[in-house]
CSV table of C-alpha atoms in Angstrom, one decimal:
chain,number,residue,atom,x,y,z
A,1,UNK,CA,-0.2,0.1,-0.4
A,2,UNK,CA,2.8,2.5,0.8
A,3,UNK,CA,4.3,1.6,-2.7
A,4,UNK,CA,1.3,2.3,-4.6
A,5,UNK,CA,0.7,5.6,-2.8
A,6,UNK,CA,4.1,6.4,-3.2
A,7,UNK,CA,3.6,6.1,-7.3
A,8,UNK,CA,0.7,8.0,-6.9
A,9,UNK,CA,2.1,10.8,-4.9
A,10,UNK,CA,5.4,11.4,-6.9
A,11,UNK,CA,3.7,10.5,-10.2
A,12,UNK,CA,1.4,13.5,-9.5
A,13,UNK,CA,3.5,16.1,-8.2
A,14,UNK,CA,6.2,15.4,-10.8
A,15,UNK,CA,4.0,15.7,-13.7
A,16,UNK,CA,2.6,18.9,-12.3
A,17,UNK,CA,6.1,20.5,-12.1
A,18,UNK,CA,6.5,19.1,-15.3
A,19,UNK,CA,3.6,21.3,-16.5
A,20,UNK,CA,5.2,24.2,-15.1
A,21,UNK,CA,2.2,24.0,-12.6
A,22,UNK,CA,4.6,24.6,-9.7
A,23,UNK,CA,5.6,28.1,-7.8
A,24,UNK,CA,8.2,30.2,-6.1
A,25,UNK,CA,6.3,29.9,-3.1
A,26,UNK,CA,6.8,27.2,-1.7
A,27,UNK,CA,8.7,24.8,-4.3
A,28,UNK,CA,11.3,27.5,-5.3
A,29,UNK,CA,11.9,28.4,-1.7
A,30,UNK,CA,12.8,25.0,-0.4
A,31,UNK,CA,14.7,24.0,-3.4
A,32,UNK,CA,17.2,27.2,-2.6
A,33,UNK,CA,17.3,26.1,1.0
A,34,UNK,CA,18.2,22.6,0.5
A,35,UNK,CA,20.8,23.8,-2.2
A,36,UNK,CA,22.4,25.9,0.7
A,37,UNK,CA,22.8,23.0,3.0
A,38,UNK,CA,24.0,20.6,0.0
A,39,UNK,CA,26.2,23.7,-0.9
A,40,UNK,CA,27.7,23.9,3.0
A,41,UNK,CA,26.2,26.8,4.5
A,42,UNK,CA,23.5,28.1,6.3
A,43,UNK,CA,20.0,28.3,4.1
A,44,UNK,CA,19.4,31.2,1.9
A,45,UNK,CA,16.6,32.0,-0.4
A,46,UNK,CA,17.1,34.6,-3.5
A,47,UNK,CA,12.9,34.2,-3.8
A,48,UNK,CA,12.2,35.8,-0.3
A,49,UNK,CA,15.1,38.3,-0.8
A,50,UNK,CA,18.3,39.0,-1.9
A,51,UNK,CA,20.5,36.7,0.7
A,52,UNK,CA,17.5,36.3,2.6
A,53,UNK,CA,18.4,34.2,6.0
A,54,UNK,CA,15.7,31.3,5.7
A,55,UNK,CA,16.1,30.3,9.4
A,56,UNK,CA,14.9,34.0,10.3
A,57,UNK,CA,11.5,32.9,8.9
A,58,UNK,CA,11.1,29.4,9.7
A,59,UNK,CA,13.1,27.3,12.3
A,60,UNK,CA,13.1,23.8,9.7
A,61,UNK,CA,16.7,22.3,10.1
A,62,UNK,CA,15.6,18.8,9.4
A,63,UNK,CA,15.8,20.1,5.6
A,64,UNK,CA,19.6,19.6,6.0
A,65,UNK,CA,19.0,15.8,5.8
A,66,UNK,CA,18.1,16.4,2.0
A,67,UNK,CA,21.6,17.6,1.5
A,68,UNK,CA,23.1,14.6,0.4
A,69,UNK,CA,20.5,13.9,-2.2
A,70,UNK,CA,21.3,16.9,-3.8
A,71,UNK,CA,24.8,15.7,-4.4
A,72,UNK,CA,23.1,12.8,-6.4
A,73,UNK,CA,20.3,15.2,-8.2
A,74,UNK,CA,20.3,18.6,-7.3
A,75,UNK,CA,16.7,20.0,-8.2
A,76,UNK,CA,13.2,20.3,-7.0
A,77,UNK,CA,12.2,16.7,-8.3
A,78,UNK,CA,13.9,15.7,-5.3
A,79,UNK,CA,12.0,17.3,-3.1
A,80,UNK,CA,8.7,16.0,-4.5
A,81,UNK,CA,9.8,12.4,-4.9
A,82,UNK,CA,11.0,12.8,-1.1
A,83,UNK,CA,7.9,14.2,0.2
A,84,UNK,CA,5.8,11.2,-1.5
A,85,UNK,CA,7.9,8.7,0.2
A,86,UNK,CA,7.5,10.5,3.4
A,87,UNK,CA,3.3,10.6,3.3
A,88,UNK,CA,3.6,7.4,1.9
A,89,UNK,CA,5.5,5.9,4.4
A,90,UNK,CA,3.7,7.2,7.2
A,91,UNK,CA,1.0,4.7,6.3
A,92,UNK,CA,2.5,1.7,7.3
A,93,UNK,CA,2.7,2.1,11.4
A,94,UNK,CA,-1.3,2.9,11.2
A,95,UNK,CA,-2.1,0.2,9.2
A,96,UNK,CA,-0.1,-2.4,11.2
A,97,UNK,CA,-1.7,-1.5,14.1
A,98,UNK,CA,-5.1,-1.7,12.5
A,99,UNK,CA,-4.2,-5.3,11.2
A,100,UNK,CA,-3.1,-6.2,14.8
A,101,UNK,CA,-6.0,-4.6,16.5
A,102,UNK,CA,-9.1,-5.1,14.1
A,103,UNK,CA,-7.8,-7.3,11.1
A,104,UNK,CA,-6.7,-7.5,7.7
A,105,UNK,CA,-9.5,-5.8,6.0
A,106,UNK,CA,-9.9,-2.9,8.5
A,107,UNK,CA,-6.3,-2.0,7.9
A,108,UNK,CA,-7.2,-2.3,3.8
A,109,UNK,CA,-9.8,-0.2,4.2
A,110,UNK,CA,-8.2,2.6,7.1
A,111,UNK,CA,-4.9,2.3,5.6
A,112,UNK,CA,-6.4,3.7,2.1
A,113,UNK,CA,-8.7,6.1,3.4
A,114,UNK,CA,-5.6,7.8,5.4
A,115,UNK,CA,-3.3,7.8,2.0
A,116,UNK,CA,-6.5,9.2,0.1
A,117,UNK,CA,-7.5,11.6,2.4
A,118,UNK,CA,-8.2,15.1,1.6
A,119,UNK,CA,-5.9,16.8,4.0
A,120,UNK,CA,-3.0,14.6,2.1
A,121,UNK,CA,-4.5,15.3,-1.3
A,122,UNK,CA,-4.3,19.0,-0.8
A,123,UNK,CA,-0.2,18.9,0.0
A,124,UNK,CA,1.0,16.6,-2.5
A,125,UNK,CA,-0.9,18.6,-5.2
A,126,UNK,CA,1.0,21.8,-3.7
A,127,UNK,CA,4.3,21.9,-4.0
A,128,UNK,CA,6.6,20.8,-1.3
A,129,UNK,CA,6.4,22.0,2.7
A,130,UNK,CA,8.8,20.8,5.3
A,131,UNK,CA,5.8,19.6,7.3
A,132,UNK,CA,6.0,16.2,5.2
A,133,UNK,CA,8.7,15.3,7.5
A,134,UNK,CA,6.0,15.4,10.4
A,135,UNK,CA,4.0,13.0,8.8
A,136,UNK,CA,5.8,9.8,9.8
A,137,UNK,CA,7.0,10.9,13.1
A,138,UNK,CA,3.1,11.8,13.6
A,139,UNK,CA,1.8,8.4,12.9
A,140,UNK,CA,4.7,6.8,14.8
A,141,UNK,CA,4.6,8.8,18.1
A,142,UNK,CA,0.5,8.4,18.2
A,143,UNK,CA,0.6,4.4,17.1
A,144,UNK,CA,3.2,4.2,20.1
A,145,UNK,CA,0.9,6.0,22.3
A,146,UNK,CA,-2.3,4.4,21.1
A,147,UNK,CA,-0.6,1.2,22.2
A,148,UNK,CA,0.7,2.7,25.8
A,149,UNK,CA,4.4,2.5,24.8
A,150,UNK,CA,4.8,5.8,26.1
A,151,UNK,CA,8.6,5.6,26.0
A,152,UNK,CA,8.6,5.2,22.1
A,153,UNK,CA,5.6,7.9,21.7
A,154,UNK,CA,7.8,10.5,23.4
A,155,UNK,CA,11.1,9.6,21.6
A,156,UNK,CA,9.4,9.7,18.3
A,157,UNK,CA,7.6,13.1,18.9
A,158,UNK,CA,10.9,15.1,19.9
A,159,UNK,CA,12.3,15.4,16.6
A,160,UNK,CA,9.3,17.5,15.5
A,161,UNK,CA,11.0,20.5,17.5
A,162,UNK,CA,13.3,20.3,14.3
A,163,UNK,CA,10.6,20.1,11.6
A,164,UNK,CA,8.8,23.8,12.2
A,165,UNK,CA,8.4,25.9,15.0
A,166,UNK,CA,4.8,25.3,15.9
A,167,UNK,CA,5.3,21.9,16.3
A,168,UNK,CA,6.9,22.1,19.5
A,169,UNK,CA,3.3,22.7,21.1
A,170,UNK,CA,2.4,19.5,19.0
A,171,UNK,CA,5.3,17.6,21.2
A,172,UNK,CA,3.5,19.7,24.4
A,173,UNK,CA,0.0,18.1,23.7
A,174,UNK,CA,1.5,14.4,23.1
A,175,UNK,CA,3.4,14.8,26.3
A,176,UNK,CA,0.1,16.0,28.0
A,177,UNK,CA,-1.7,12.8,26.4
A,178,UNK,CA,1.4,10.5,28.3
A,179,UNK,CA,1.2,12.1,31.1
A,180,UNK,CA,-2.7,11.3,31.0
A,181,UNK,CA,-2.0,7.6,30.0
A,182,UNK,CA,0.0,7.1,33.1
A,183,UNK,CA,3.3,8.1,32.9
A,184,UNK,CA,3.0,11.4,34.4
A,185,UNK,CA,6.9,12.2,34.6
A,186,UNK,CA,7.7,11.5,31.3
A,187,UNK,CA,4.8,13.1,29.8
A,188,UNK,CA,5.3,16.6,31.4
A,189,UNK,CA,8.9,16.2,30.8
A,190,UNK,CA,8.2,15.9,27.1
A,191,UNK,CA,5.6,18.5,27.2
A,192,UNK,CA,8.1,20.8,29.1
A,193,UNK,CA,10.7,20.4,26.2
A,194,UNK,CA,7.7,20.8,23.5
A,195,UNK,CA,6.9,24.2,25.2
A,196,UNK,CA,10.8,25.0,25.8
A,197,UNK,CA,11.7,24.3,22.2
A,198,UNK,CA,8.8,26.2,21.0
A,199,UNK,CA,9.8,29.7,22.8
A,200,UNK,CA,13.4,29.1,22.0
A,201,UNK,CA,13.0,28.8,18.4
A,202,UNK,CA,9.9,31.7,18.5
A,203,UNK,CA,11.9,34.1,20.5
A,204,UNK,CA,15.6,33.3,20.2
A,205,UNK,CA,16.5,31.4,17.1
A,206,UNK,CA,13.9,33.1,14.5
A,207,UNK,CA,14.5,36.8,15.7
A,208,UNK,CA,18.6,36.3,15.6
A,209,UNK,CA,18.3,35.2,12.2
A,210,UNK,CA,15.4,37.5,10.8
A,211,UNK,CA,16.6,40.7,9.2
A,212,UNK,CA,13.7,42.4,11.2
A,213,UNK,CA,15.1,40.9,14.5
A,214,UNK,CA,11.6,39.5,15.2
A,215,UNK,CA,9.2,36.4,14.1
A,216,UNK,CA,8.0,37.6,11.3
A,217,UNK,CA,4.5,35.8,11.4
A,218,UNK,CA,3.4,37.3,14.9
A,219,UNK,CA,1.2,39.8,12.5
A,220,UNK,CA,-0.9,36.8,11.7
A,221,UNK,CA,-2.4,37.1,15.2
A,222,UNK,CA,-3.1,40.9,15.4
A,223,UNK,CA,-6.3,42.8,14.5
A,224,UNK,CA,-7.0,43.6,11.0
A,225,UNK,CA,-9.0,46.6,11.7
A,226,UNK,CA,-8.0,50.2,12.3
A,227,UNK,CA,-9.9,50.4,15.4
A,228,UNK,CA,-8.5,47.9,17.2
A,229,UNK,CA,-4.7,48.3,16.1
A,230,UNK,CA,-4.6,51.8,18.1
A,231,UNK,CA,-6.0,50.5,21.0
A,232,UNK,CA,-4.7,48.9,23.9
A,233,UNK,CA,-8.8,47.6,24.9
A,234,UNK,CA,-9.5,47.3,21.3
A,235,UNK,CA,-6.5,44.8,21.1
A,236,UNK,CA,-7.5,43.1,24.0
A,237,UNK,CA,-10.9,42.5,22.7
A,238,UNK,CA,-9.5,41.4,19.4
A,239,UNK,CA,-7.8,38.7,20.8
A,240,UNK,CA,-10.7,37.6,23.2
A,241,UNK,CA,-12.5,37.2,19.8
A,242,UNK,CA,-10.1,35.2,18.2
A,243,UNK,CA,-9.7,32.7,21.4
A,244,UNK,CA,-13.7,32.3,21.3
A,245,UNK,CA,-16.0,33.3,18.9
A,246,UNK,CA,-13.1,33.7,16.3
A,247,UNK,CA,-12.2,30.2,16.4
A,248,UNK,CA,-15.5,29.0,14.7
A,249,UNK,CA,-16.5,31.9,12.4
A,250,UNK,CA,-16.5,32.6,9.8
A,251,UNK,CA,-18.0,29.2,8.2
A,252,UNK,CA,-15.2,28.6,6.3
A,253,UNK,CA,-13.4,27.1,9.7
A,254,UNK,CA,-16.2,25.0,10.9
A,255,UNK,CA,-16.6,23.3,7.7
A,256,UNK,CA,-12.7,22.4,7.2
A,257,UNK,CA,-13.3,21.2,11.1
A,258,UNK,CA,-16.0,19.0,9.7
A,259,UNK,CA,-14.2,18.0,7.0
A,260,UNK,CA,-11.2,16.5,9.1
A,261,UNK,CA,-13.3,14.9,11.3
A,262,UNK,CA,-15.7,13.2,8.4
A,263,UNK,CA,-13.8,10.8,7.0
A,264,UNK,CA,-13.9,9.1,10.7
A,265,UNK,CA,-17.5,9.2,10.9
A,266,UNK,CA,-16.3,11.8,14.0
A,267,UNK,CA,-15.9,8.9,15.8
A,268,UNK,CA,-12.0,10.9,16.7
A,269,UNK,CA,-13.7,12.6,18.9
A,270,UNK,CA,-13.8,9.6,21.6
A,271,UNK,CA,-10.0,9.4,21.4
A,272,UNK,CA,-7.8,11.8,23.5
A,273,UNK,CA,-5.4,11.4,20.7
A,274,UNK,CA,-7.1,14.1,19.1
A,275,UNK,CA,-5.9,16.5,21.5
A,276,UNK,CA,-2.7,16.5,19.5
A,277,UNK,CA,-4.8,18.8,16.7
A,278,UNK,CA,-5.7,21.2,19.0
A,279,UNK,CA,-2.5,23.4,18.5
A,280,UNK,CA,-2.3,23.3,14.6
A,281,UNK,CA,-6.2,24.0,14.3
A,282,UNK,CA,-5.9,26.8,17.4
A,283,UNK,CA,-3.0,28.8,15.3
A,284,UNK,CA,-4.6,28.3,11.7
A,285,UNK,CA,-8.2,29.6,12.9
A,286,UNK,CA,-6.6,32.5,15.1
A,287,UNK,CA,-4.6,33.8,11.8
A,288,UNK,CA,-5.9,36.7,10.2
A,289,UNK,CA,-4.8,35.0,6.9
A,290,UNK,CA,-8.1,33.3,5.2
A,291,UNK,CA,-6.1,30.8,3.4
A,292,UNK,CA,-5.3,28.9,6.9
A,293,UNK,CA,-9.1,28.4,7.4
A,294,UNK,CA,-9.9,26.8,4.4
A,295,UNK,CA,-9.2,23.1,3.1
A,296,UNK,CA,-6.1,24.2,0.6
A,297,UNK,CA,-2.5,23.8,0.4
A,298,UNK,CA,-0.5,22.0,3.0
A,299,UNK,CA,-2.3,23.2,5.8
A,300,UNK,CA,-4.3,20.3,6.5
A,301,UNK,CA,-1.5,17.4,6.2
A,302,UNK,CA,-0.3,16.6,9.5
A,303,UNK,CA,-3.9,16.9,10.8
A,304,UNK,CA,-4.3,13.2,8.7
A,305,UNK,CA,-2.3,11.3,10.5
A,306,UNK,CA,-3.6,12.7,14.3
A,307,UNK,CA,-7.4,12.2,13.1
A,308,UNK,CA,-6.8,9.1,11.7
A,309,UNK,CA,-4.7,7.8,14.8
A,310,UNK,CA,-7.6,8.9,16.6
A,311,UNK,CA,-10.3,6.9,14.9
A,312,UNK,CA,-8.3,3.8,15.4
A,313,UNK,CA,-7.7,4.4,18.9
A,314,UNK,CA,-11.3,4.9,19.5
A,315,UNK,CA,-12.0,1.8,17.3
A,316,UNK,CA,-9.9,-0.5,19.5
A,317,UNK,CA,-10.8,0.8,22.8
A,318,UNK,CA,-14.3,0.5,22.1
A,319,UNK,CA,-13.9,-3.1,21.0
A,320,UNK,CA,-15.5,-2.2,17.7
A,321,UNK,CA,-15.9,-5.7,15.8
A,322,UNK,CA,-18.3,-7.5,13.3
A,323,UNK,CA,-21.5,-5.8,11.7
A,324,UNK,CA,-20.4,-2.2,13.6
A,325,UNK,CA,-16.7,-2.4,12.6
A,326,UNK,CA,-18.0,-3.3,9.0
A,327,UNK,CA,-20.3,0.0,9.0
A,328,UNK,CA,-17.7,2.3,10.3
A,329,UNK,CA,-15.3,1.2,7.8
A,330,UNK,CA,-18.1,1.4,5.1
A,331,UNK,CA,-18.7,5.0,5.9
A,332,UNK,CA,-14.8,5.9,6.1
A,333,UNK,CA,-14.6,5.2,2.7
A,334,UNK,CA,-17.6,6.5,1.7
A,335,UNK,CA,-16.6,9.7,2.5
A,336,UNK,CA,-13.2,9.2,1.5
A,337,UNK,CA,-14.1,8.5,-2.2
A,338,UNK,CA,-17.3,11.1,-2.0
A,339,UNK,CA,-14.7,14.0,-1.0
A,340,UNK,CA,-11.8,12.8,-3.3
A,341,UNK,CA,-13.0,14.5,-6.5
A,342,UNK,CA,-12.7,17.8,-5.1
A,343,UNK,CA,-9.0,17.5,-4.3
A,344,UNK,CA,-5.8,17.2,-6.0
A,345,UNK,CA,-5.3,13.4,-6.4
A,346,UNK,CA,-8.2,13.0,-8.5
A,347,UNK,CA,-6.3,14.7,-11.2
A,348,UNK,CA,-4.7,11.4,-11.9
A,349,UNK,CA,-7.7,10.0,-13.1
A,350,UNK,CA,-8.7,13.2,-15.7
A,351,UNK,CA,-7.2,12.9,-19.3
A,352,UNK,CA,-6.5,17.0,-19.1
A,353,UNK,CA,-3.7,16.3,-16.4
A,354,UNK,CA,-2.0,14.4,-18.8
A,355,UNK,CA,-2.0,16.8,-21.9
A,356,UNK,CA,0.6,19.2,-21.6
A,357,UNK,CA,0.6,22.9,-22.9
A,358,UNK,CA,3.0,23.4,-26.2
A,359,UNK,CA,3.9,26.7,-24.3
A,360,UNK,CA,5.9,24.2,-22.0
A,361,UNK,CA,8.5,23.4,-24.5
A,362,UNK,CA,8.9,27.0,-25.8
A,363,UNK,CA,9.9,27.9,-22.1
A,364,UNK,CA,12.2,25.1,-21.8
A,365,UNK,CA,14.0,26.1,-25.0
A,366,UNK,CA,14.5,29.6,-23.7
A,367,UNK,CA,15.4,28.6,-20.4
A,368,UNK,CA,18.2,26.8,-21.9
A,369,UNK,CA,19.7,30.1,-23.3
A,370,UNK,CA,20.3,30.7,-19.7
A,371,UNK,CA,24.1,29.2,-18.3
A,372,UNK,CA,24.4,27.9,-14.9
A,373,UNK,CA,25.1,30.2,-12.3
A,374,UNK,CA,23.4,33.2,-13.6
A,375,UNK,CA,21.4,35.9,-11.8
A,376,UNK,CA,18.1,35.6,-13.0
A,377,UNK,CA,14.6,37.4,-12.4
A,378,UNK,CA,11.3,35.3,-13.8
A,379,UNK,CA,7.7,34.6,-13.3
A,380,UNK,CA,6.3,32.5,-10.5
A,381,UNK,CA,5.8,29.3,-12.2
A,382,UNK,CA,9.1,29.5,-14.0
A,383,UNK,CA,11.2,30.2,-11.0
A,384,UNK,CA,11.2,26.3,-9.5
A,385,UNK,CA,12.4,25.5,-13.1
A,386,UNK,CA,15.7,27.3,-12.5
A,387,UNK,CA,16.4,27.3,-9.0
A,388,UNK,CA,18.6,23.9,-9.2
A,389,UNK,CA,20.9,25.8,-11.3
A,390,UNK,CA,21.0,29.5,-11.1
A,391,UNK,CA,20.2,32.4,-8.5
A,392,UNK,CA,16.9,33.5,-9.4
A,393,UNK,CA,14.0,35.5,-7.7
A,394,UNK,CA,10.4,36.5,-8.6
A,395,UNK,CA,10.1,39.1,-11.7
A,396,UNK,CA,9.0,42.5,-9.9
A,397,UNK,CA,9.0,41.5,-6.0
A,398,UNK,CA,10.7,43.8,-3.7
A,399,UNK,CA,13.8,42.8,-2.2
A,400,UNK,CA,15.1,41.4,-5.1
A,401,UNK,CA,18.8,41.2,-6.1
A,402,UNK,CA,19.2,44.4,-8.6
A,403,UNK,CA,20.1,44.0,-12.3
A,404,UNK,CA,20.1,40.5,-13.0
A,405,UNK,CA,22.2,39.3,-15.9
A,406,UNK,CA,19.0,37.4,-17.3
A,407,UNK,CA,14.8,38.5,-17.1
A,408,UNK,CA,12.3,36.0,-18.3
A,409,UNK,CA,8.9,36.6,-17.9
A,410,UNK,CA,5.2,34.8,-18.7
A,411,UNK,CA,3.2,37.6,-20.2
A,412,UNK,CA,0.1,35.6,-20.8
A,413,UNK,CA,-0.1,34.4,-17.4
A,414,UNK,CA,-3.7,34.5,-16.0
A,415,UNK,CA,-4.9,37.4,-13.8
A,416,UNK,CA,-5.5,34.6,-10.9
A,417,UNK,CA,-1.7,34.0,-10.7
A,418,UNK,CA,-1.3,37.7,-10.4
A,419,UNK,CA,-1.1,39.6,-7.3
A,420,UNK,CA,-0.2,37.8,-4.5
A,421,UNK,CA,3.4,36.9,-2.8
A,422,UNK,CA,4.1,34.6,-5.8
A,423,UNK,CA,3.3,36.8,-8.5
A,424,UNK,CA,3.4,40.7,-7.3
A,425,UNK,CA,2.8,42.7,-10.5
A,426,UNK,CA,-0.5,42.8,-12.8
A,427,UNK,CA,-0.1,42.4,-16.4
A,428,UNK,CA,0.2,46.3,-17.1
A,429,UNK,CA,2.7,46.5,-14.5
A,430,UNK,CA,4.3,43.9,-15.8
A,431,UNK,CA,4.8,45.3,-19.2
A,432,UNK,CA,5.8,48.8,-17.8
A,433,UNK,CA,8.7,47.1,-16.0
A,434,UNK,CA,9.6,45.2,-19.3
A,435,UNK,CA,9.7,48.6,-21.1
A,436,UNK,CA,11.6,50.4,-18.5
A,437,UNK,CA,14.2,47.4,-18.5
A,438,UNK,CA,14.5,47.4,-22.1
A,439,UNK,CA,15.3,50.9,-21.9
A,440,UNK,CA,18.0,50.4,-19.4
A,441,UNK,CA,20.1,48.0,-21.6
A,442,UNK,CA,18.7,44.9,-21.5
A,443,UNK,CA,18.3,43.5,-24.6
A,444,UNK,CA,15.2,41.0,-26.1
A,445,UNK,CA,16.8,37.8,-26.9
A,446,UNK,CA,13.5,36.2,-27.9
A,447,UNK,CA,9.4,36.6,-27.6
A,448,UNK,CA,7.7,33.7,-28.3
A,449,UNK,CA,4.2,32.4,-27.3
A,450,UNK,CA,3.9,35.0,-24.7
A,451,UNK,CA,7.5,33.9,-23.1
A,452,UNK,CA,10.2,37.3,-23.1
A,453,UNK,CA,13.6,36.3,-22.6
A,454,UNK,CA,15.9,39.3,-21.8
A,455,UNK,CA,19.7,39.8,-21.2
A,456,UNK,CA,21.9,42.5,-20.1
A,457,UNK,CA,25.5,41.9,-21.3
A,458,UNK,CA,27.4,44.3,-18.9
């Protein structure tokens, strides 16, 4: 099952990259990060800004483990394959737990439902993210926790501190569940380590590396209205709102929560393992960034191991068997299959997925003019095609390295792909920039099918 899922995940993500549907945020950034480690220095990302120190953005030193793979094959493809492997292998602890306690048919159904779950599908369909490393660690930790192997549960949880700064709070939650399961000393120790690790990352390490001297994402917890921005009382009310009614409004948050629990027929609510999901859900729903509230991107990836581990734990501890077990399995499978067409994995079964736009070949031919080691500015979806061999940033973004040797722009990029972090220029502004660049001495090497390639000879 793990092998089949790996092939599915890798096939989809690699094909999306081949079709140039991947983006600078985040695949281009992570490619530059791992390339930095492979070259023997602390990670920087030109996509984030000239010489931007990534350890001042997110604390994810576990990415250094991929550096040796870059000595064999340097490029975004390596990240996508590693992500596919990490997520696919996470099914093994869960399926073995189910097979041992509920039988082989239950293991097959729950394993498949987990591997095809919408949170995993959404993440696989959108670039690479460091939280992929958290997925097998969580399944190993929670499987051990569900089987009362409490020391193993704590040991598998601790490496989460190296995956991302907020996961220290997840370690805290795992420690509290360990304490509740009977090993109070171990649980409180793990919880303290998790809290200390998160505090160290957020208040010491990230500010030390950040160009601004502070963790950049505290702003996500601040009020967005002018009324609350300038008033201490208003700010307190805003914080109170975010910590109460704001966690379930607007309705998007409730929808996401329902979809997280639906594949388990809400039986996961009966397991204390579900408390491990609380830190992730709280920071997402308290954020003022609406993208964190919904079902898109990678934000629900680490919730899937937690909710399915809670599902298994609830089934086992209730002694579910016979017709009752079959009903739960049938219901979980039906919901998983009903949701699947709305998310990226379903693209594997759609003919349009396997049709590549002829413009892709044009783009690759033009990119071949750009020599290795050159400085480049490029359109969002072109950036991850160049990060493996050039110093590339996003065309028109603030903080870019000035006067790149090469510029490559997709002037036909659709409007919906513009106006956010990965594509900061509207079509009109982009044309104005290109005209100004040509007046500054950039020579138009070629213009074909909307792709403009410019070169500065000095």
